[in-house]
Amino acid sequence: MQWEIDRMTDATSGMLHPEIEQLDRDDILALQNRKLAALGERLAGAPEWVEHFRQAGLKPQDLADRQALDALPFLEKAHLRERYPFPMLGADPAKVEKFCATSGTTGLPVLFGYTADDMHVLLARQVARQLHCHGVRPGDRGYNGFGFGLWVGGLAYDLGMAELGMTNFPVGPGRSDLVAEWMRDMGFTLATVSPVFLATLIRTAREKGIDPKRDWKLRHAVIGGQSVSRAFRDELEAELPEGFMTFNTYGTTEAGGPIVATTCPHSHERDEMHLINEDTVLTEILDPETFKPVGPGEIGEIVVTTLDKQASPVVRWRTRDLVRVAEKPFDCPCGRKGMGAIGRIIGRSDDMLKVRGVIVYPSQIEDVVAATPGTVKEAWQIYVDQPGSAPKQLSVAIESETGYNGSPEALADSVGRSLTSRLGLKVPVECHAEGTLPRYEAKAQRVLVRN
């Protein structure tokens, strides 16, 4: 695949690729249809994909009709693990420049390949579009705090920063003492970082006598790896220089990287994200029980199809991530009227807890903790009495901020009452001194088993 890289910019709209980003919905759908047909032709040459389609009574070329998607089975991790080590590759292994992997928390990591075009053209362009949407420009300095090695996060932002003409400091997660000083000394204007680690950096800086609001130059932070409440986001922004904004981002290794959705300056206040790369990633939001598309304001599971990826494409990949479609998904003042908007990720269909008949998402608990004055926003933990999605008992641990004037018991009681009001479930809450609970540099593990 050969791309013609278009570096045109539109200073008023913040669009790096206005010829795509300004398309209306019908034009986006027409573009997707053409690319679905081309994808089917490519997959017809891959025996594993031919077999996958055959099980549904289809062949890859049937993707020329978009309705074939509805009849195609979802792609799940089990399908890929059955074909270890290079599942559903879609390209000659000799043409794969790099492999990235999922975390492998429940088994062997699943490998996903990238050809040279996948990395240096497709992924670079997808991430650069996102960064430009946030207001990042050539010459900005970026601290890249996402993970490297086999993980795609750090790689993706390295490529995107280079495509956009930025200066990149690829430090990765951790080394908070060093990064807190470099934020001041190097004049970083962008940070790509998990939200909980950004909170850790702010606290570390203050411990070292550095005032992030006065001494740092940050204007933007791309926060990913986990969803955060609006209250937590607002608290982060209040600690940083005037005008600083956090931008949520969402993606998965299977989708090609952290490239599926991101916030624009207009959707920031609505706590929503645009499906920013709908020309290269087709996104369905489906009811996780009926698998029918959900409408505005409704909750569904994100299912993705990669339209342009050469190595390791996916067709109808079930992310298991649940999201609410925006009430007005195609009505943003930024002008991206063909790229629908979604809210932040509210949980996973396979991480949902059902406690004594009540559905509980970790994000609901975070909302309550983050909105309660006196709590340490990034430090909270859920404890259950047994593994699985149906524990009999659930409790929550929080921390009180140093200098909080009230008692730990009163703070725990306040959070407990709010949780009961929010969930309709009585939840025991324990309160600890600041610094007691685990801190996470990357994705936080919020649910732990404790007998």
Tab-separated table of C-alpha atoms in Angstrom:
chain	number	residue	atom	x	y	z
A	1	MET	CA	0.000	0.000	0.000
A	2	GLN	CA	1.372	3.409	-0.953
A	3	TRP	CA	0.047	6.508	0.727
A	4	GLU	CA	0.402	10.045	-0.481
A	5	ILE	CA	1.245	11.891	2.750
A	6	ASP	CA	-0.696	15.112	2.942
A	7	ARG	CA	0.769	17.561	5.446
A	8	MET	CA	-1.776	20.299	4.760
A	9	THR	CA	-3.074	21.918	7.907
A	10	ASP	CA	-6.131	24.014	8.618
A	11	ALA	CA	-5.310	26.469	11.385
A	12	THR	CA	-8.927	27.300	12.149
A	13	SER	CA	-10.268	23.750	12.448
A	14	GLY	CA	-7.205	22.025	13.864
A	15	MET	CA	-7.399	19.434	11.096
A	16	LEU	CA	-4.207	17.881	9.809
A	17	HIS	CA	-6.096	16.044	7.039
A	18	PRO	CA	-9.101	18.282	6.246
A	19	GLU	CA	-9.786	16.358	3.033
A	20	ILE	CA	-10.753	13.414	5.291
A	21	GLU	CA	-11.732	15.045	8.577
A	22	GLN	CA	-14.262	17.392	6.944
A	23	LEU	CA	-16.160	14.610	5.141
A	24	ASP	CA	-19.796	14.186	6.097
A	25	ARG	CA	-21.107	10.864	7.367
A	26	ASP	CA	-22.321	9.596	4.003
A	27	ASP	CA	-18.910	10.248	2.455
A	28	ILE	CA	-17.161	8.465	5.349
A	29	LEU	CA	-19.445	5.457	4.879
A	30	ALA	CA	-18.785	5.422	1.124
A	31	LEU	CA	-15.025	5.525	1.780
A	32	GLN	CA	-15.348	2.654	4.259
A	33	ASN	CA	-17.324	0.615	1.748
A	34	ARG	CA	-14.598	0.982	-0.884
A	35	LYS	CA	-11.950	0.002	1.618
A	36	LEU	CA	-13.982	-2.987	2.850
A	37	ALA	CA	-14.055	-4.314	-0.695
A	38	ALA	CA	-10.293	-3.851	-1.034
A	39	LEU	CA	-9.759	-5.526	2.348
A	40	GLY	CA	-11.767	-8.531	1.196
A	41	GLU	CA	-9.575	-8.886	-1.887
A	42	ARG	CA	-6.429	-8.855	0.275
A	43	LEU	CA	-7.794	-11.352	2.800
A	44	ALA	CA	-8.766	-13.724	-0.020
A	45	GLY	CA	-5.050	-14.507	-0.345
A	46	ALA	CA	-4.664	-15.492	3.330
A	47	PRO	CA	-5.733	-19.117	4.054
A	48	GLU	CA	-6.554	-18.478	7.729
A	49	TRP	CA	-8.872	-15.650	6.799
A	50	VAL	CA	-10.512	-17.721	4.051
A	51	GLU	CA	-11.238	-20.422	6.641
A	52	HIS	CA	-12.573	-17.868	9.137
A	53	PHE	CA	-15.052	-16.544	6.577
A	54	ARG	CA	-15.935	-20.068	5.373
A	55	GLN	CA	-17.199	-20.987	8.861
A	56	ALA	CA	-19.888	-18.357	8.398
A	57	GLY	CA	-20.695	-19.504	4.863
A	58	LEU	CA	-18.915	-16.481	3.399
A	59	LYS	CA	-15.752	-15.640	1.539
A	60	PRO	CA	-13.572	-12.545	2.067
A	61	GLN	CA	-14.701	-10.998	-1.212
A	62	ASP	CA	-18.203	-10.767	0.258
A	63	LEU	CA	-17.004	-7.684	2.159
A	64	ALA	CA	-17.736	-5.790	-1.056
A	65	ASP	CA	-21.273	-5.742	0.380
A	66	ARG	CA	-21.188	-4.011	3.765
A	67	GLN	CA	-24.116	-6.118	4.956
A	68	ALA	CA	-21.776	-9.128	4.995
A	69	LEU	CA	-20.306	-7.690	8.203
A	70	ASP	CA	-23.545	-8.438	10.044
A	71	ALA	CA	-23.287	-12.126	9.134
A	72	LEU	CA	-19.605	-12.482	9.952
A	73	PRO	CA	-18.661	-13.973	13.341
A	74	PHE	CA	-16.792	-11.780	15.773
A	75	LEU	CA	-13.050	-12.215	16.071
A	76	GLU	CA	-12.001	-13.055	19.625
A	77	LYS	CA	-8.744	-13.728	21.414
A	78	ALA	CA	-9.429	-17.474	21.424
A	79	HIS	CA	-9.415	-17.460	17.612
A	80	LEU	CA	-5.962	-15.911	17.625
A	81	ARG	CA	-4.496	-18.175	20.305
A	82	GLU	CA	-5.623	-21.199	18.318
A	83	ARG	CA	-3.307	-20.011	15.543
A	84	TYR	CA	-0.219	-19.211	17.663
A	85	PRO	CA	2.421	-17.847	17.061
A	86	PHE	CA	1.499	-15.584	14.083
A	87	PRO	CA	-2.313	-15.623	13.922
A	88	MET	CA	-4.328	-14.203	11.033
A	89	LEU	CA	-1.225	-12.414	9.803
A	90	GLY	CA	-2.478	-11.305	6.388
A	91	ALA	CA	1.050	-10.638	5.098
A	92	ASP	CA	4.208	-12.606	4.425
A	93	PRO	CA	6.136	-12.793	7.743
A	94	ALA	CA	9.225	-11.647	5.854
A	95	LYS	CA	7.468	-8.320	5.231
A	96	VAL	CA	6.717	-7.747	8.911
A	97	GLU	CA	9.047	-5.113	10.333
A	98	LYS	CA	7.922	-5.312	13.950
A	99	PHE	CA	5.678	-7.286	16.258
A	100	CYS	CA	3.760	-5.812	19.179
A	101	ALA	CA	1.737	-7.759	21.710
A	102	THR	CA	-1.180	-7.697	24.087
A	103	SER	CA	-0.422	-7.852	27.795
A	104	GLY	CA	-0.996	-11.589	28.078
A	105	THR	CA	-2.504	-11.275	31.558
A	106	THR	CA	-4.583	-14.432	31.071
A	107	GLY	CA	-2.188	-16.445	28.926
A	108	LEU	CA	0.461	-16.091	26.284
A	109	PRO	CA	0.641	-12.637	24.694
A	110	VAL	CA	-0.914	-12.452	21.240
A	111	LEU	CA	1.431	-11.015	18.622
A	112	PHE	CA	0.352	-8.426	16.053
A	113	GLY	CA	2.578	-7.606	13.100
A	114	TYR	CA	3.314	-4.281	11.421
A	115	THR	CA	4.749	-3.893	7.940
A	116	ALA	CA	6.847	-0.828	7.149
A	117	ASP	CA	3.750	0.899	5.751
A	118	ASP	CA	1.675	-0.128	8.775
A	119	MET	CA	4.148	1.621	11.065
A	120	HIS	CA	5.729	4.514	9.238
A	121	VAL	CA	2.761	5.568	7.139
A	122	LEU	CA	-0.541	4.309	8.577
A	123	LEU	CA	0.146	4.426	12.337
A	124	ALA	CA	2.275	7.570	12.073
A	125	ARG	CA	-0.499	9.352	10.181
A	126	GLN	CA	-3.236	8.164	12.570
A	127	VAL	CA	-1.385	9.410	15.663
A	128	ALA	CA	-0.224	12.660	14.060
A	129	ARG	CA	-3.851	13.466	13.182
A	130	GLN	CA	-4.816	12.922	16.788
A	131	LEU	CA	-2.003	15.109	18.165
A	132	HIS	CA	-2.755	17.906	15.714
A	133	CYS	CA	-6.411	17.742	16.752
A	134	HIS	CA	-5.261	18.503	20.313
A	135	GLY	CA	-3.382	21.603	19.220
A	136	VAL	CA	0.113	20.095	19.134
A	137	ARG	CA	2.285	21.551	16.381
A	138	PRO	CA	5.717	21.037	14.776
A	139	GLY	CA	8.501	22.053	17.133
A	140	ASP	CA	6.592	21.176	20.309
A	141	ARG	CA	8.513	19.057	22.803
A	142	GLY	CA	6.965	15.805	23.946
A	143	TYR	CA	7.583	13.548	26.931
A	144	ASN	CA	6.522	10.099	25.717
A	145	GLY	CA	5.598	8.255	28.899
A	146	PHE	CA	3.827	5.247	27.402
A	147	GLY	CA	5.362	1.763	27.492
A	148	PHE	CA	7.886	0.454	24.978
A	149	GLY	CA	9.272	-3.023	24.342
A	150	LEU	CA	6.529	-5.237	22.931
A	151	TRP	CA	3.818	-2.679	23.680
A	152	VAL	CA	2.463	-0.429	20.966
A	153	GLY	CA	1.749	2.717	23.024
A	154	GLY	CA	5.235	4.190	23.186
A	155	LEU	CA	6.009	3.201	19.590
A	156	ALA	CA	2.796	4.807	18.312
A	157	TYR	CA	3.545	8.196	19.849
A	158	ASP	CA	7.179	8.065	18.744
A	159	LEU	CA	5.921	7.670	15.170
A	160	GLY	CA	3.193	10.280	15.508
A	161	MET	CA	5.508	12.892	17.009
A	162	ALA	CA	8.030	12.328	14.223
A	163	GLU	CA	5.317	12.598	11.554
A	164	LEU	CA	4.158	15.875	13.039
A	165	GLY	CA	7.691	17.298	13.275
A	166	MET	CA	7.923	17.362	17.064
A	167	THR	CA	10.925	16.935	19.354
A	168	ASN	CA	10.482	13.680	21.241
A	169	PHE	CA	11.882	12.524	24.607
A	170	PRO	CA	10.956	8.797	24.672
A	171	VAL	CA	11.466	8.167	28.394
A	172	GLY	CA	8.641	5.691	28.915
A	173	PRO	CA	6.814	5.133	32.216
A	174	GLY	CA	8.570	5.334	35.579
A	175	ARG	CA	11.586	7.372	36.736
A	176	SER	CA	9.251	9.944	38.283
A	177	ASP	CA	12.077	11.866	40.032
A	178	LEU	CA	13.882	12.420	36.720
A	179	VAL	CA	10.742	13.226	34.722
A	180	ALA	CA	9.515	15.775	37.292
A	181	GLU	CA	12.771	17.691	36.850
A	182	TRP	CA	12.910	17.256	33.090
A	183	MET	CA	9.397	18.660	32.811
A	184	ARG	CA	10.853	21.885	34.175
A	185	ASP	CA	14.302	21.789	32.570
A	186	MET	CA	13.375	20.518	29.082
A	187	GLY	CA	10.225	22.603	28.720
A	188	PHE	CA	7.966	19.759	27.598
A	189	THR	CA	4.733	21.079	26.099
A	190	LEU	CA	3.140	17.648	25.592
A	191	ALA	CA	3.000	14.558	27.792
A	192	THR	CA	1.682	11.178	26.677
A	193	VAL	CA	1.081	9.340	29.923
A	194	SER	CA	-1.359	7.306	31.969
A	195	PRO	CA	-3.540	9.570	34.125
A	196	VAL	CA	-2.512	7.945	37.403
A	197	PHE	CA	1.181	8.374	36.565
A	198	LEU	CA	0.604	12.027	35.654
A	199	ALA	CA	-0.867	12.459	39.140
A	200	THR	CA	2.222	10.748	40.560
A	201	LEU	CA	4.491	13.115	38.609
A	202	ILE	CA	2.637	16.131	40.003
A	203	ARG	CA	3.034	14.873	43.559
A	204	THR	CA	6.693	13.975	42.999
A	205	ALA	CA	7.392	17.461	41.648
A	206	ARG	CA	5.851	19.115	44.688
A	207	GLU	CA	7.912	16.900	46.992
A	208	LYS	CA	11.027	18.148	45.161
A	209	GLY	CA	10.020	21.798	45.542
A	210	ILE	CA	8.853	22.122	41.929
A	211	ASP	CA	5.533	23.843	41.274
A	212	PRO	CA	4.021	22.214	38.161
A	213	LYS	CA	1.663	25.158	37.613
A	214	ARG	CA	4.541	27.668	37.560
A	215	ASP	CA	7.647	25.650	36.636
A	216	TRP	CA	6.333	23.299	33.951
A	217	LYS	CA	5.442	24.360	30.400
A	218	LEU	CA	2.876	21.621	29.685
A	219	ARG	CA	-0.044	22.657	27.483
A	220	HIS	CA	-1.399	19.236	26.511
A	221	ALA	CA	-1.446	15.695	27.894
A	222	VAL	CA	-2.683	12.648	26.036
A	223	ILE	CA	-3.969	10.368	28.779
A	224	GLY	CA	-4.598	6.742	27.909
A	225	GLY	CA	-4.318	3.182	29.108
A	226	GLN	CA	-7.346	3.578	31.376
A	227	SER	CA	-10.468	5.662	31.612
A	228	VAL	CA	-10.674	8.395	34.242
A	229	SER	CA	-13.555	10.352	35.686
A	230	ARG	CA	-14.198	13.947	34.760
A	231	ALA	CA	-13.532	14.981	38.377
A	232	PHE	CA	-10.076	13.352	38.283
A	233	ARG	CA	-9.335	15.005	34.935
A	234	ASP	CA	-10.415	18.401	36.285
A	235	GLU	CA	-8.167	17.988	39.308
A	236	LEU	CA	-5.160	17.193	37.115
A	237	GLU	CA	-5.814	20.266	34.989
A	238	ALA	CA	-6.104	22.494	38.067
A	239	GLU	CA	-2.589	21.466	39.145
A	240	LEU	CA	-0.944	22.416	35.839
A	241	PRO	CA	-0.221	25.650	33.928
A	242	GLU	CA	-3.077	27.943	32.930
A	243	GLY	CA	-4.720	26.720	29.737
A	244	PHE	CA	-3.434	23.147	30.102
A	245	MET	CA	-5.846	20.466	28.833
A	246	THR	CA	-5.970	16.696	29.087
A	247	PHE	CA	-7.133	14.759	26.036
A	248	ASN	CA	-8.595	11.296	26.469
A	249	THR	CA	-7.521	8.738	23.919
A	250	TYR	CA	-8.752	5.224	23.243
A	251	GLY	CA	-7.412	2.330	21.233
A	252	THR	CA	-6.279	-1.273	21.466
A	253	THR	CA	-3.339	-3.307	20.215
A	254	GLU	CA	-5.768	-5.266	18.057
A	255	ALA	CA	-7.055	-2.074	16.412
A	256	GLY	CA	-3.485	-1.085	15.559
A	257	GLY	CA	-2.704	1.134	18.550
A	258	PRO	CA	-4.102	4.039	20.591
A	259	ILE	CA	-5.831	5.455	17.525
A	260	VAL	CA	-9.561	4.683	17.641
A	261	ALA	CA	-10.916	7.748	19.447
A	262	THR	CA	-9.712	10.985	20.992
A	263	THR	CA	-10.963	14.250	22.445
A	264	CYS	CA	-10.959	17.514	20.492
A	265	PRO	CA	-10.893	20.908	22.261
A	266	HIS	CA	-14.661	21.253	21.751
A	267	SER	CA	-15.616	17.779	22.995
A	268	HIS	CA	-13.357	18.145	26.046
A	269	GLU	CA	-16.065	19.812	28.119
A	270	ARG	CA	-18.606	17.164	27.135
A	271	ASP	CA	-16.170	14.403	28.190
A	272	GLU	CA	-16.498	12.862	24.727
A	273	MET	CA	-14.150	11.534	22.044
A	274	HIS	CA	-14.319	11.517	18.249
A	275	LEU	CA	-13.807	8.314	16.316
A	276	ILE	CA	-10.901	10.208	14.802
A	277	ASN	CA	-9.680	7.617	12.258
A	278	GLU	CA	-12.951	6.322	10.808
A	279	ASP	CA	-11.374	6.368	7.365
A	280	THR	CA	-8.980	3.586	8.420
A	281	VAL	CA	-10.777	1.904	11.360
A	282	LEU	CA	-14.448	0.997	11.003
A	283	THR	CA	-16.090	1.118	14.440
A	284	GLU	CA	-19.376	-0.508	15.412
A	285	ILE	CA	-21.039	0.159	18.791
A	286	LEU	CA	-23.200	-2.886	19.517
A	287	ASP	CA	-25.444	-4.065	22.314
A	288	PRO	CA	-23.320	-6.784	24.007
A	289	GLU	CA	-26.337	-9.107	24.337
A	290	THR	CA	-28.251	-8.605	21.079
A	291	PHE	CA	-25.255	-7.443	18.985
A	292	LYS	CA	-27.474	-4.857	17.313
A	293	PRO	CA	-26.217	-1.272	16.826
A	294	VAL	CA	-27.092	1.076	19.663
A	295	GLY	CA	-28.342	4.615	19.179
A	296	PRO	CA	-27.388	8.030	20.577
A	297	GLY	CA	-27.182	8.045	24.362
A	298	GLU	CA	-27.130	4.239	24.587
A	299	ILE	CA	-24.365	1.966	25.899
A	300	GLY	CA	-22.712	-0.576	23.642
A	301	GLU	CA	-19.535	-2.543	23.075
A	302	ILE	CA	-16.878	-1.300	20.686
A	303	VAL	CA	-16.209	-3.638	17.745
A	304	VAL	CA	-13.484	-2.674	15.272
A	305	THR	CA	-12.416	-3.581	11.738
A	306	THR	CA	-9.061	-2.349	10.465
A	307	LEU	CA	-9.452	-1.228	6.864
A	308	ASP	CA	-5.876	-0.473	5.804
A	309	LYS	CA	-3.605	-2.529	8.055
A	310	GLN	CA	-1.560	-5.017	6.050
A	311	ALA	CA	-0.149	-7.316	8.732
A	312	SER	CA	-2.523	-8.613	11.431
A	313	PRO	CA	-5.755	-6.970	10.268
A	314	VAL	CA	-8.880	-7.616	12.328
A	315	VAL	CA	-12.467	-7.885	11.148
A	316	ARG	CA	-15.178	-7.379	13.789
A	317	TRP	CA	-12.815	-7.578	16.749
A	318	ARG	CA	-14.732	-7.574	20.047
A	319	THR	CA	-12.860	-5.177	22.296
A	320	ARG	CA	-15.191	-5.900	25.250
A	321	ASP	CA	-14.988	-2.175	26.067
A	322	LEU	CA	-18.299	-0.498	26.845
A	323	VAL	CA	-19.058	3.084	25.927
A	324	ARG	CA	-22.022	5.421	25.681
A	325	VAL	CA	-22.697	6.922	22.247
A	326	ALA	CA	-22.966	10.717	22.404
A	327	GLU	CA	-26.454	12.215	22.433
A	328	LYS	CA	-25.476	14.195	19.308
A	329	PRO	CA	-22.627	12.146	17.839
A	330	PHE	CA	-22.293	14.114	14.585
A	331	ASP	CA	-22.814	17.658	15.797
A	332	CYS	CA	-19.465	18.959	17.094
A	333	PRO	CA	-18.384	22.563	16.439
A	334	CYS	CA	-14.931	21.299	15.406
A	335	GLY	CA	-16.419	20.290	12.050
A	336	ARG	CA	-15.727	16.534	12.188
A	337	LYS	CA	-19.351	15.746	11.381
A	338	GLY	CA	-18.593	12.404	9.754
A	339	MET	CA	-16.608	11.044	12.688
A	340	GLY	CA	-19.050	10.200	15.471
A	341	ALA	CA	-18.504	10.959	19.144
A	342	ILE	CA	-18.547	8.600	22.109
A	343	GLY	CA	-18.134	9.103	25.849
A	344	ARG	CA	-15.246	7.810	27.889
A	345	ILE	CA	-14.935	4.060	28.410
A	346	ILE	CA	-17.201	3.056	31.285
A	347	GLY	CA	-16.071	-0.552	31.749
A	348	ARG	CA	-15.654	-3.875	30.052
A	349	SER	CA	-18.380	-6.374	29.311
A	350	ASP	CA	-16.156	-9.103	30.789
A	351	ASP	CA	-14.995	-7.017	33.809
A	352	MET	CA	-18.462	-6.042	34.951
A	353	LEU	CA	-19.189	-7.126	38.518
A	354	LYS	CA	-22.591	-8.408	39.572
A	355	VAL	CA	-22.760	-8.133	43.344
A	356	ARG	CA	-25.912	-9.578	44.913
A	357	GLY	CA	-27.806	-8.831	41.722
A	358	VAL	CA	-26.463	-5.285	41.281
A	359	ILE	CA	-24.314	-4.401	38.250
A	360	VAL	CA	-21.156	-2.504	39.265
A	361	TYR	CA	-18.498	-0.964	37.002
A	362	PRO	CA	-15.167	0.202	38.466
A	363	SER	CA	-15.693	3.547	36.709
A	364	GLN	CA	-18.767	4.194	38.886
A	365	ILE	CA	-16.649	3.823	42.007
A	366	GLU	CA	-13.947	6.067	40.587
A	367	ASP	CA	-16.534	8.762	39.865
A	368	VAL	CA	-17.593	8.768	43.517
A	369	VAL	CA	-14.039	8.728	44.937
A	370	ALA	CA	-12.867	11.476	42.588
A	371	ALA	CA	-15.848	13.686	43.416
A	372	THR	CA	-15.370	13.448	47.192
A	373	PRO	CA	-13.235	16.244	48.713
A	374	GLY	CA	-10.313	14.948	50.763
A	375	THR	CA	-9.631	11.746	48.851
A	376	VAL	CA	-6.448	11.009	46.903
A	377	LYS	CA	-7.986	10.738	43.439
A	378	GLU	CA	-5.574	8.220	41.914
A	379	ALA	CA	-5.445	5.933	44.979
A	380	TRP	CA	-8.428	3.618	45.378
A	381	GLN	CA	-8.937	-0.111	45.268
A	382	ILE	CA	-11.827	-2.555	44.974
A	383	TYR	CA	-11.652	-5.793	46.941
A	384	VAL	CA	-13.854	-8.821	46.207
A	385	ASP	CA	-14.123	-12.107	48.084
A	386	GLN	CA	-13.705	-14.386	45.076
A	387	PRO	CA	-12.523	-14.203	41.466
A	388	GLY	CA	-15.013	-13.920	38.637
A	389	SER	CA	-17.798	-11.552	37.722
A	390	ALA	CA	-20.211	-12.469	40.551
A	391	PRO	CA	-18.544	-11.901	43.930
A	392	LYS	CA	-20.691	-12.092	47.041
A	393	GLN	CA	-18.912	-9.269	48.819
A	394	LEU	CA	-17.319	-6.044	47.598
A	395	SER	CA	-15.458	-3.394	49.582
A	396	VAL	CA	-13.532	-0.256	48.657
A	397	ALA	CA	-10.303	1.204	50.021
A	398	ILE	CA	-9.438	4.900	49.693
A	399	GLU	CA	-6.769	7.292	50.960
A	400	SER	CA	-7.204	10.638	52.675
A	401	GLU	CA	-5.061	13.528	51.488
A	402	THR	CA	-2.289	14.718	53.751
A	403	GLY	CA	-3.670	17.804	55.466
A	404	TYR	CA	-7.290	16.670	55.262
A	405	ASN	CA	-8.987	18.182	58.291
A	406	GLY	CA	-11.608	15.516	58.879
A	407	SER	CA	-11.261	12.049	60.350
A	408	PRO	CA	-10.571	8.967	58.208
A	409	GLU	CA	-13.819	7.456	59.498
A	410	ALA	CA	-15.837	10.470	58.375
A	411	LEU	CA	-14.262	10.393	54.902
A	412	ALA	CA	-14.944	6.669	54.553
A	413	ASP	CA	-18.535	7.239	55.669
A	414	SER	CA	-18.994	10.022	53.109
A	415	VAL	CA	-17.733	7.838	50.258
A	416	GLY	CA	-19.839	4.928	51.484
A	417	ARG	CA	-23.043	6.977	51.498
A	418	SER	CA	-22.330	8.259	47.972
A	419	LEU	CA	-21.669	4.725	46.736
A	420	THR	CA	-24.946	3.504	48.217
A	421	SER	CA	-26.777	6.354	46.509
A	422	ARG	CA	-25.037	5.709	43.176
A	423	LEU	CA	-25.188	1.903	43.146
A	424	GLY	CA	-28.151	1.038	45.345
A	425	LEU	CA	-25.767	-1.249	47.223
A	426	LYS	CA	-24.187	-0.892	50.660
A	427	VAL	CA	-20.393	-0.932	50.178
A	428	PRO	CA	-17.970	-1.066	53.137
A	429	VAL	CA	-15.258	1.597	52.753
A	430	GLU	CA	-11.914	1.711	54.548
A	431	CYS	CA	-9.759	4.849	54.607
A	432	HIS	CA	-5.955	4.827	54.777
A	433	ALA	CA	-3.268	7.465	55.078
A	434	GLU	CA	-1.897	8.892	51.837
A	435	GLY	CA	0.740	6.616	50.307
A	436	THR	CA	-0.715	3.327	51.606
A	437	LEU	CA	-2.382	1.863	48.514
A	438	PRO	CA	-0.613	0.708	45.329
A	439	ARG	CA	0.390	3.209	42.644
A	440	TYR	CA	0.364	2.212	38.989
A	441	GLU	CA	2.674	3.567	36.286
A	442	ALA	CA	0.560	2.159	33.476
A	443	LYS	CA	-2.820	0.420	33.522
A	444	ALA	CA	-4.223	0.255	37.037
A	445	GLN	CA	-5.430	-3.066	38.474
A	446	ARG	CA	-8.448	-1.864	40.406
A	447	VAL	CA	-10.146	-5.149	41.367
A	448	LEU	CA	-8.249	-7.485	43.704
A	449	VAL	CA	-9.341	-10.656	45.489
A	450	ARG	CA	-9.064	-10.504	49.266
A	451	ASN	CA	-10.629	-13.173	51.448
